[in-house]
Coordinates of C-alpha atoms and ligand atoms in Angstrom, one line a residue:
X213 CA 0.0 0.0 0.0
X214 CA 1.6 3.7 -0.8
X215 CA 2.2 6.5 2.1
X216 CA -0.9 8.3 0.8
X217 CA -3.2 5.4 1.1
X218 CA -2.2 4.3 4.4
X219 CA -2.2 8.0 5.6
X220 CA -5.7 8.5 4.1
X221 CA -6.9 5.1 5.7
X222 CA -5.6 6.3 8.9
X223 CA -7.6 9.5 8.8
X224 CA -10.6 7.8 7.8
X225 CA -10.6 5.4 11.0
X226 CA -9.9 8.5 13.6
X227 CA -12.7 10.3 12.1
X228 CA -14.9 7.5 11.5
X229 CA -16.9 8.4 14.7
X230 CA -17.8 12.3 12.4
X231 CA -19.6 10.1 9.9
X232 CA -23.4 9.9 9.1
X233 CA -24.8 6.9 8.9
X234 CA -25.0 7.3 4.9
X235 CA -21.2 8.1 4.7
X236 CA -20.7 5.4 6.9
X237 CA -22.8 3.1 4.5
X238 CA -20.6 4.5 1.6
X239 CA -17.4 3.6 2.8
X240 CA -18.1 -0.1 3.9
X241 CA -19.1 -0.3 0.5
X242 CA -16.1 1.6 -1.3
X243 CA -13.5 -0.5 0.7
X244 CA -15.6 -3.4 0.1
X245 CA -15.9 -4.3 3.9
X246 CA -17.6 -7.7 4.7
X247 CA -18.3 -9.5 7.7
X248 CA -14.7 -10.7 8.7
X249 CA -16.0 -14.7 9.3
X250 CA -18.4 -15.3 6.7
X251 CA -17.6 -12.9 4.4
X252 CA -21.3 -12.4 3.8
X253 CA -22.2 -8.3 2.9
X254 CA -23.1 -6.1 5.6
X255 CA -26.4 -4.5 5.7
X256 CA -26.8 -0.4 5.7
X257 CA -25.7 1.4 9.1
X258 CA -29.0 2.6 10.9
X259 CA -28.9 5.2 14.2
X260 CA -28.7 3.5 17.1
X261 CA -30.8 4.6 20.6
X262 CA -28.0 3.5 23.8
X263 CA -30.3 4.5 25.9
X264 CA -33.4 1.5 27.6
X265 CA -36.6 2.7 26.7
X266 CA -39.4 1.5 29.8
X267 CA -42.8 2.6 30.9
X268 CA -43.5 4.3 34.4
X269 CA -46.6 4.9 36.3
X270 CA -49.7 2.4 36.2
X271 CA -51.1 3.2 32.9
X272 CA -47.8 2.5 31.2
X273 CA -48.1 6.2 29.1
X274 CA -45.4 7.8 30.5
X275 CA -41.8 7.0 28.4
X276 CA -39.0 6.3 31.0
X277 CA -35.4 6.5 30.0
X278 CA -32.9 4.1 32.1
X279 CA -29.5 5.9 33.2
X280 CA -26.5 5.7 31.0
X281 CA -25.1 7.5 34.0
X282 CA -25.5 8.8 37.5
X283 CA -23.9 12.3 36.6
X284 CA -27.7 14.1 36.2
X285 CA -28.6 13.3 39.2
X286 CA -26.0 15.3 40.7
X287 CA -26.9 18.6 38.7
X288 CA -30.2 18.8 39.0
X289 CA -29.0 18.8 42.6
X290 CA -26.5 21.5 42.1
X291 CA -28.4 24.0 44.3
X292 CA -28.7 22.1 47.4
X293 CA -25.1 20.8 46.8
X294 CA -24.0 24.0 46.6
X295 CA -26.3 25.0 49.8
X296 CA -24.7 22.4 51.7
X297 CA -21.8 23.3 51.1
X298 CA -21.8 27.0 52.6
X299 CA -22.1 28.6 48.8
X300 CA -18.4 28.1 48.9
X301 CA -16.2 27.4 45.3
X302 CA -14.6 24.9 44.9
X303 CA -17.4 22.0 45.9
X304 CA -17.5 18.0 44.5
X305 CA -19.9 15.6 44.8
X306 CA -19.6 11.9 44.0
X307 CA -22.1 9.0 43.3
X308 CA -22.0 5.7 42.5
X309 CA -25.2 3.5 41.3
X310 CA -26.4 1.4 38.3
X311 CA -25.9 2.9 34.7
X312 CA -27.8 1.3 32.0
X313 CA -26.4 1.0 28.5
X314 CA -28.1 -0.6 25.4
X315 CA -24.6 -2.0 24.3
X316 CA -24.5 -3.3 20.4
X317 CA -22.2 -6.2 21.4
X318 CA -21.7 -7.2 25.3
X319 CA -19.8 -10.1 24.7
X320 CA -16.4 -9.2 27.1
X321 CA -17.5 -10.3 30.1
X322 CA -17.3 -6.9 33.1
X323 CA -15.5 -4.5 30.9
X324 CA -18.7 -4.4 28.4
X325 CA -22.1 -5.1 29.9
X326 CA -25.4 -3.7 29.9
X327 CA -25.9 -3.1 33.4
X328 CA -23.0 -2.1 35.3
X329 CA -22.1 -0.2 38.7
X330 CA -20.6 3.7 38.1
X331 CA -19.1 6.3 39.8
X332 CA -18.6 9.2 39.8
X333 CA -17.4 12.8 40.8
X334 CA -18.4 15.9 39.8
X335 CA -16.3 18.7 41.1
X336 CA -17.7 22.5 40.0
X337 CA -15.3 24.8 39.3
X338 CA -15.1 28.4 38.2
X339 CA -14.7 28.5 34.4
X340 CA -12.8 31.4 34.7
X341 CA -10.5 30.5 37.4
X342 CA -9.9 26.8 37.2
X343 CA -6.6 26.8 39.7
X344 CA -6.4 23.6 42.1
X345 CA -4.3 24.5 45.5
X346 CA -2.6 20.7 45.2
X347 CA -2.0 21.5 41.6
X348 CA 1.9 22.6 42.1
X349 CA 2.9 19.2 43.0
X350 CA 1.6 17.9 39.4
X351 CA 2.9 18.3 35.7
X352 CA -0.7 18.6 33.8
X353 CA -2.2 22.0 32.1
X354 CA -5.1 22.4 32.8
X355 CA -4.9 22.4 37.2
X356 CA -8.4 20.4 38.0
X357 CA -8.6 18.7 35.4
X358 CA -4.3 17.4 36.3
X359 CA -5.1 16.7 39.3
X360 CA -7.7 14.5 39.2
X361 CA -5.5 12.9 36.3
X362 CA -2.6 12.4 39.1
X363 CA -5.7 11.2 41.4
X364 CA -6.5 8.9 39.1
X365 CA -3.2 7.1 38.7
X366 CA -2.4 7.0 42.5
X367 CA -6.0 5.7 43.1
X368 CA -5.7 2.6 40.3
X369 CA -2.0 1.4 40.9
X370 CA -2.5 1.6 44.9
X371 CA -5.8 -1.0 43.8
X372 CA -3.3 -2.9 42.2
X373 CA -2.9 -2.1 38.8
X374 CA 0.2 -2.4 36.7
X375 CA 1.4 0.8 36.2
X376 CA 2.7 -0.6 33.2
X377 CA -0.3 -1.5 31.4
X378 CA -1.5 1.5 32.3
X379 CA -1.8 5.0 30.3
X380 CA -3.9 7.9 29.9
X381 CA -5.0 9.5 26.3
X382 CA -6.5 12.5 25.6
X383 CA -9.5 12.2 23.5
X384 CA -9.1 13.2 19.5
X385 CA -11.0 16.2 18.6
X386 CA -13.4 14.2 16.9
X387 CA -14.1 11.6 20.2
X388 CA -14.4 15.1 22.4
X389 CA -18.0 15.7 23.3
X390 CA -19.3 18.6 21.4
X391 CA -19.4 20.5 24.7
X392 CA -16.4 19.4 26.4
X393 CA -13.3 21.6 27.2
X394 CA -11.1 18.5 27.2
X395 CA -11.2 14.9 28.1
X396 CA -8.9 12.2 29.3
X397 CA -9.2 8.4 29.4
X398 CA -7.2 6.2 31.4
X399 CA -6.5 2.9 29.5
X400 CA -5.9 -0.3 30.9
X401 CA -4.0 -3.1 29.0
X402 CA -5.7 -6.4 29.9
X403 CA -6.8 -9.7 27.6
X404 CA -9.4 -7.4 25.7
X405 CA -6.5 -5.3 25.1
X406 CA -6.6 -1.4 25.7
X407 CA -9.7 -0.3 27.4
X408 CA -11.0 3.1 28.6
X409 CA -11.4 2.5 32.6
X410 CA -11.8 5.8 33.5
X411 CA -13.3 9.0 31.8
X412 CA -11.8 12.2 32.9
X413 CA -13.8 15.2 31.5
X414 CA -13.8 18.8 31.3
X415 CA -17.7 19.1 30.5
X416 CA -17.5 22.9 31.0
X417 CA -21.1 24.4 31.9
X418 CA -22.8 22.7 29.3
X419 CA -25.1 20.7 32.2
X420 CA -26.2 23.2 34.3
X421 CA -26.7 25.5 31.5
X422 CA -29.0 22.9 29.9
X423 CA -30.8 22.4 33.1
X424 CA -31.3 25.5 33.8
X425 CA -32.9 26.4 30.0
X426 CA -35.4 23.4 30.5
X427 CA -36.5 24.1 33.9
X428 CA -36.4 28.1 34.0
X429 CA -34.1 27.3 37.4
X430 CA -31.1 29.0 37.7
X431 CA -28.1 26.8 38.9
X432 CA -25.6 29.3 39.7
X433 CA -23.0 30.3 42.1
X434 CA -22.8 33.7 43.5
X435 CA -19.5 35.4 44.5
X436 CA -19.0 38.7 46.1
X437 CA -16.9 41.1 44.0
X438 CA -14.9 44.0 46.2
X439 CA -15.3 46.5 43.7
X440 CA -19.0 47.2 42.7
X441 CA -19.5 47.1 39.1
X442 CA -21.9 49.5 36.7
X443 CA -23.8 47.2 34.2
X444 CA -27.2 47.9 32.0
X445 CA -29.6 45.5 32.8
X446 CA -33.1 44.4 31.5
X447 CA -35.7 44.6 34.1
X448 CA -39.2 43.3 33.3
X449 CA -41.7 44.3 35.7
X450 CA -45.0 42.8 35.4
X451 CA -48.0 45.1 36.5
X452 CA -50.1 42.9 39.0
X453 CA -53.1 44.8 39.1
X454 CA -53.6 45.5 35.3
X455 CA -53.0 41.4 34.9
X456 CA -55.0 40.5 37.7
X457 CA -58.3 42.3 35.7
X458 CA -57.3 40.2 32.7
X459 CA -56.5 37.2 33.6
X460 CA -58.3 36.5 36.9
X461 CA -57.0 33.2 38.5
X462 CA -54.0 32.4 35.2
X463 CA -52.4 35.7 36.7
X464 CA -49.9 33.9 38.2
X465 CA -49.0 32.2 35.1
X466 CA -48.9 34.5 33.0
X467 CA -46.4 37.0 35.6
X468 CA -43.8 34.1 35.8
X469 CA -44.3 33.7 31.9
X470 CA -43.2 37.1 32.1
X471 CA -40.4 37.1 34.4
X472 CA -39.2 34.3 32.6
X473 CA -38.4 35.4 29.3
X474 CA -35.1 35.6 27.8
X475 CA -33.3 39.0 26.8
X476 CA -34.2 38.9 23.2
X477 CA -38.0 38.1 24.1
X478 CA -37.9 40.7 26.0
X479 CA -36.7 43.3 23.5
X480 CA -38.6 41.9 20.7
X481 CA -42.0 42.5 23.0
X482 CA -40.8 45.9 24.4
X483 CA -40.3 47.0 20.6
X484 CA -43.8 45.2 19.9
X485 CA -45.7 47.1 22.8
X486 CA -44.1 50.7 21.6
X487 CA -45.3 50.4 18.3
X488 CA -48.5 48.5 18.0
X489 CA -49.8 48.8 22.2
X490 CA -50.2 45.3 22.2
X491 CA -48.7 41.6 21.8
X492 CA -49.4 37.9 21.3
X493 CA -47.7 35.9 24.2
X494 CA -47.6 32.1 24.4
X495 CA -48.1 31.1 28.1
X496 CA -46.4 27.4 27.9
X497 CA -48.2 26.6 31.1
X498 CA -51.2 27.5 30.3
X499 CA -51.0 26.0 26.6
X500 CA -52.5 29.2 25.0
X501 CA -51.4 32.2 23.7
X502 CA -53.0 35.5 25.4
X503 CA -53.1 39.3 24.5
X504 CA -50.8 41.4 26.5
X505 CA -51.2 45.1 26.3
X506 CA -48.2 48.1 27.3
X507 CA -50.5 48.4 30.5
X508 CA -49.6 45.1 31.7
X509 CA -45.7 45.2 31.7
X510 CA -42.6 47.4 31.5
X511 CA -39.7 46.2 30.4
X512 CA -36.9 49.0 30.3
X513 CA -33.1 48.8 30.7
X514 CA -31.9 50.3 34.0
X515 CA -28.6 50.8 35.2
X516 CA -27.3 49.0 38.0
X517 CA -24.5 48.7 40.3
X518 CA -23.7 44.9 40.9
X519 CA -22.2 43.9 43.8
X520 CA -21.9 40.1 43.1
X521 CA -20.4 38.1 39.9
X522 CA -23.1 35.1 38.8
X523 CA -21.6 32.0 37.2
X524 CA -22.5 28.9 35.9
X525 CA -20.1 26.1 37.3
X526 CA -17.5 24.0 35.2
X527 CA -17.8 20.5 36.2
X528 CA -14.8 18.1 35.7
X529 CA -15.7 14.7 36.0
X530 CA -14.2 11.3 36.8
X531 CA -16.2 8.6 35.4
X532 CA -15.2 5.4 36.3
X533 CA -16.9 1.3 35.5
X534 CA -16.7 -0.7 39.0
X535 CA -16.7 -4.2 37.0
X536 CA -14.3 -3.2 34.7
X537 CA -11.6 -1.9 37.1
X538 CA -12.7 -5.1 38.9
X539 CA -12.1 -7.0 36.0
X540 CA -8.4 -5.7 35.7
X541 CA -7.3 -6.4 38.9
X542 CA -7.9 -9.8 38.9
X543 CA -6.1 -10.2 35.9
X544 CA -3.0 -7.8 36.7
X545 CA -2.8 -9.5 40.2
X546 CA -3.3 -12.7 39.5
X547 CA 0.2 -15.1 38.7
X548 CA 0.9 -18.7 39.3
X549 CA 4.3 -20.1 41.5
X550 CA 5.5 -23.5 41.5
X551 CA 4.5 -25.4 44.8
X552 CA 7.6 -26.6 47.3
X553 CA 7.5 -30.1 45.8
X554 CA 7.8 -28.2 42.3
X555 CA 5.4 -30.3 40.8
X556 CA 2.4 -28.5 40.8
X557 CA 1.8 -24.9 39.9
X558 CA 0.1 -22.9 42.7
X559 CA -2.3 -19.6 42.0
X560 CA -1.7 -16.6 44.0
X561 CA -3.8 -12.8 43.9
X562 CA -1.4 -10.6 45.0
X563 CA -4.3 -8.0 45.8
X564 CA -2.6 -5.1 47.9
X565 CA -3.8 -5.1 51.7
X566 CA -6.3 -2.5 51.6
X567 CA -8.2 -4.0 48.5
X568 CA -8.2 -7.7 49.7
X569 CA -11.5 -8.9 50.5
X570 CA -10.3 -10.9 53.4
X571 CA -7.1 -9.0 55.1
X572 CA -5.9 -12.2 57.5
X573 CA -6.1 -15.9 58.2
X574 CA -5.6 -17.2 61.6
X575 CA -4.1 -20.8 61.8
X576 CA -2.8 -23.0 64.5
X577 CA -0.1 -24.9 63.6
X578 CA -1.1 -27.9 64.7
X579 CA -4.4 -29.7 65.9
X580 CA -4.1 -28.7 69.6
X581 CA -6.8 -26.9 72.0
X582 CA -4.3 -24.6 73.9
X583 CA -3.0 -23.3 70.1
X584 CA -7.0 -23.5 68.9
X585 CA -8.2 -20.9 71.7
X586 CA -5.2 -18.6 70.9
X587 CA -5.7 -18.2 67.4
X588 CA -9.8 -17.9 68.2
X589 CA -8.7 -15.3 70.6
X590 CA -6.4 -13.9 67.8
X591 CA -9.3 -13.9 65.4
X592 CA -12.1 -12.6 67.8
X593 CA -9.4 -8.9 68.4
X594 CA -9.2 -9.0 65.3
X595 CA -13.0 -8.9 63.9
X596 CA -13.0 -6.4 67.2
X597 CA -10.5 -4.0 65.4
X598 CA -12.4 -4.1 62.3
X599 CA -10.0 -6.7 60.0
X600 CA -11.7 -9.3 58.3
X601 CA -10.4 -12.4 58.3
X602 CA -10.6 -16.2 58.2
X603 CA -9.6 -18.7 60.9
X604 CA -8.8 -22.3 60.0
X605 CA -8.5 -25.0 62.2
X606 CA -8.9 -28.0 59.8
X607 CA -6.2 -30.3 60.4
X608 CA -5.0 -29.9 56.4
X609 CA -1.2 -29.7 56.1
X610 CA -0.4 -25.8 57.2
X611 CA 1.4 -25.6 53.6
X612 CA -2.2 -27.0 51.9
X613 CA -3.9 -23.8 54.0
X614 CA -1.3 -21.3 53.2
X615 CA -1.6 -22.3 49.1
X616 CA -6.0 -21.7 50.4
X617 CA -5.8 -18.4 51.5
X618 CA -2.8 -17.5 48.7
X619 CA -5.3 -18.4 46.0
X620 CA -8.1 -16.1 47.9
X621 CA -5.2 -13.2 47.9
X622 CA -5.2 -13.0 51.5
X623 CA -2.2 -10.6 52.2
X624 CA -0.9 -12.3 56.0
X625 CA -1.5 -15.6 57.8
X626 CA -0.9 -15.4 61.5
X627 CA -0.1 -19.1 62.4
X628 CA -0.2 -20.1 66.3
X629 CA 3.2 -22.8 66.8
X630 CA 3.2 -21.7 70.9
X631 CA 0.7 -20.3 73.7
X632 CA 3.1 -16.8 73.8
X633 CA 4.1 -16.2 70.4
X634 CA 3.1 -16.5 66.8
X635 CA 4.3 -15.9 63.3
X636 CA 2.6 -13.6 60.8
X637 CA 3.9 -14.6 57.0
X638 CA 3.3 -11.9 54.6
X639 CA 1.9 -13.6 51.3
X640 CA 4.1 -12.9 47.7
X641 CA 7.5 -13.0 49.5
X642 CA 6.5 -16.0 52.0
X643 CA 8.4 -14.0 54.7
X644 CA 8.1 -14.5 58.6
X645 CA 8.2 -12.7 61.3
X646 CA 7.7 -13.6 65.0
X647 CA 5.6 -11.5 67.1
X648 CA 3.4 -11.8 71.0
X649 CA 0.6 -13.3 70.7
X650 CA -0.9 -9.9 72.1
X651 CA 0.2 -7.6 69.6
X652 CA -0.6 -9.9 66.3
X653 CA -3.8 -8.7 65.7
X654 CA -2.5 -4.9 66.1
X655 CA 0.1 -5.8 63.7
X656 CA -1.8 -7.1 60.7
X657 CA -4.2 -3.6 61.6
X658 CA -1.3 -1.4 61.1
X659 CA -0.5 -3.0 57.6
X660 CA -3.7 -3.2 56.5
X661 CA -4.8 0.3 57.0
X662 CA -1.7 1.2 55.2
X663 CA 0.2 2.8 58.1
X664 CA 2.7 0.6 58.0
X665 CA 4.5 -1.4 54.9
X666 CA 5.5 -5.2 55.6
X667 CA 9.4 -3.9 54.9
X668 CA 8.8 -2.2 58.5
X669 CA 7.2 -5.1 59.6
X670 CA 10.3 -7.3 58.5
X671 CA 12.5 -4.8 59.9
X672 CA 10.8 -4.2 63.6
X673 CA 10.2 -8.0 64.6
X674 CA 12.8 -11.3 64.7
X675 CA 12.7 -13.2 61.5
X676 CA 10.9 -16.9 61.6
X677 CA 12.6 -19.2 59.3
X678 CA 10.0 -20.7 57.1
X679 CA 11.7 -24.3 57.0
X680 CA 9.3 -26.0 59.4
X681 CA 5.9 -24.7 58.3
X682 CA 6.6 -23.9 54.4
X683 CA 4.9 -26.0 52.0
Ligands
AMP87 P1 -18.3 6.9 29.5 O1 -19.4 7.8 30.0 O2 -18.7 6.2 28.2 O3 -16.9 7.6 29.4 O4 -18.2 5.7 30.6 C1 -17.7 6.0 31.8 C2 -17.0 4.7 32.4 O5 -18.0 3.7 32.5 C3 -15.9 4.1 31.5 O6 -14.7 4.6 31.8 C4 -16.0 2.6 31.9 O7 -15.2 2.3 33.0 C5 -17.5 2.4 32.3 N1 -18.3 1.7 31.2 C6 -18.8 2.3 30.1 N2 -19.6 1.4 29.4 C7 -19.5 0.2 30.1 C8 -20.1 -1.1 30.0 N3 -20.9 -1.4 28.9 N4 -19.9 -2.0 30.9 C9 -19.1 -1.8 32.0 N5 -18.5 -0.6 32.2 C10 -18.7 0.4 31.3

């Protein structure tokens, strides 16, 4: 193939995403594109509704739309958010729910499903002023947005994902929502190969600006300005009395019609009133149109000193699949040793502490009732300080129960060999160290939570040689 045809073929795939269905249709057809098994000819590209489709109430009328993501819920929100939050910049909030996607092909297991658990965090932002006091200690742009891009990376490789198969792309122009400022994807390298894991968007005002056209509610921030400003604004002043006589009980209605009308409205019925005395208004709440006379309303441009700057919020937004980060980490943690014997091979998730569903197993070392009520003692301060874990007095071979809890990705196994002391073997290095009985539980707690590493472990307490109880 020459330069210029692989060149032009490259465009064509990163702006294949631009393309009408029609286009679409025309260049399966002028590259002769079939299906790749069969070979059979594909049928015409047709638009394509993501969203479920149900009915609500009892009569079934009312079209329902399922989630593609929990992010509205959070704007339409905005001003009790905001509320709650003294009326202070900068303010985040976070969810995490079901999100419903009519996918064309969910055939990957939890990276691509229909139904999957999402979260997310919106975090409003001035548009003109989007600084982030942690920012300094990062290397990205634009400050939020960099920030939550260095948030991001800390949060998935401390899960337990390989930095190495990980990477973070900004979108093509083309991929960019029409109202984003700028969006990042981190990419994970697993068995489906790359995949986006996390979203990281700039959606600039676009949602609370849409919101607040539908729904006539204003979701903005107010901040004090030191030095008052002169501007010309349009006040529209409704005439109670006059609309009262008209209108009778639709009054109401028709004032917040009024109130609500946008500046060009406005000026196009100010001009109206001057010349002709009188207008045609649609009242959309009413669901007629009714006369209004130059009586009724005065709409003038006054000038005003404004002591306060009103601004629709940024949002940046981390959006992130539960299942699919999931997913990853069993994969990136998961790796197989040979067993002592070296005959069989032995699976092992090396899940870091904090993420590990089950953060300790408690064994005696042998089938004895003095070493069973130490490591039920053991087990019982434990579940008292909050760490979950597993206690196993079967009489299997302690190697056997070691290779157990390995495979569950259990990060330390305290094992009970006397009445005063006990060993505590941390679970990819097969290390041991000896520690009182008393303090075991207080031990694994200080790992777990992440306030201590196992190399201060290893370095604090006498070293256990392994010889006796290793498989
Ligand atoms: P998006 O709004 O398309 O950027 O999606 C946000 C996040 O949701 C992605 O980064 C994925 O982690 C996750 N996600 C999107 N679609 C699916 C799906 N079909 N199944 C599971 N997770 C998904």
């Amino acid at each position: 193939m020459s330069s210029e045809e692989a060149a032009e073929l490259k465009h064509v795939l990163a702006t294949l995403d631009d393309l009408s269905a029609e286009a679409l249709g025309a260049k399966i057809k002028e590259y002769g594109i079939t299906a790749p098994e069969t070979k059979n000819p594909l049928s015409d590209p047709y638009p394509f509704n993501l969203m479920f489709q149900t009915s609500i109430g009892q009569s079934g009328l009312s079209p329902g739309y399922m989630r593609p993501e929990t992010a509205q819920g959070i704007f339409v929100n905005f001003k009790d958010l905001y509320y709650y939050n003294g009326n202070k910049l900068p303010f985040a909030a976070a969810q995490i729910g079901q999100a419903f996607r009519n996918e064309i092909s969910p055939r990957q297991g939890l990276p691509r499903v229909r139904e999957f658990t999402l979260a997310e965090i919106e975090h409003f932002v001035d548009p003109e002023d989007k600084s982030h006091p942690k920012y300094k200690e990062g290397i990205v742009n634009n400050e939020t947005l960099g920030y939550f891009i260095g948030r991001v990376y800390l949060f998935l490789t401390r899960l337990g994902i390989d930095k190495d198969r990980l990477r973070f792309r900004q979108h093509l122009t083309n991929e960019m929502a029409h109202y984003a400022a700028d969006c990042w994807d981190a990419e994970i390298e697993c068995s489906y190969g790359w995949i986006e894991y996390v979203g990281i968007a700039d959606r600039s005002a676009y949602d609370l600006r849409a919101h607040s056209d539908k729904s006539g509610v204003p979701l903005v921030a107010h901040e004090k300005i030191s030095e008052p400003k002169g501007v010309e604004k349009l006040v529209i002043t409704p005439v109670k009395k006059e609309l009262g006589l008209a209108f009778k009980g639709s009054q109401k209605n028709v004032v917040e019609a009024l109130e609500a009308m946008k500046e060009k409205e406005a000026l196009d019925m100010k001009a109206a009133l001057e010349s002709k005395g009188e207008v045609d208004f649609d009242v959309c709440t009413l669901g007629k149109t009714v006369t209004v006379t130059n009586k009724m309303v005065t709409i003038q441009k006054e000038k005003k000193k404004e002591h306060q700057r009103v601004v629709t919020l940024s949002v940046i937004e981390p959006s992130s699949g539960i299942g699919r980060i999931i997913y990853c980490l069993f994969e990136h943690c998961f790796y197989m040793r040979p067993g002592k014997a070296g005959d069989e091979q032995l699976n092992v998730f090396r899940f870091p502490a904090v993420v590990a569903p089950i953060k300790c197993t408690v064994f005696p070392l042998v089938q004895n009732k003095q070493y069973e009520d130490v490591a039920k003692y053991i087990s019982k301060s434990s579940t008292i300080a909050g760490i979950s874990n597993k206690i196993d007095i079967t009489g299997t071979s302690i190697g056997k129960r070691y290779a157990r809890t390995d495979e569950l990705g259990v990060p330390l196994a305290i094992t009970v060999d006397s009445t005063s002391s006990v060993t505590i073997r941390e679970r990819d290095s097969k290390d041991q160290v000896r520690v009182d009985a008393e303090k075991a539980a207080s031990v694994v707690r200080e790992v777990t939570e992440g306030h201590k590493t196992w190399q201060d472990v290893w370095s604090t307490f006498p070293h256990h040689s392994s010889a006796s109880t290793e498989e």
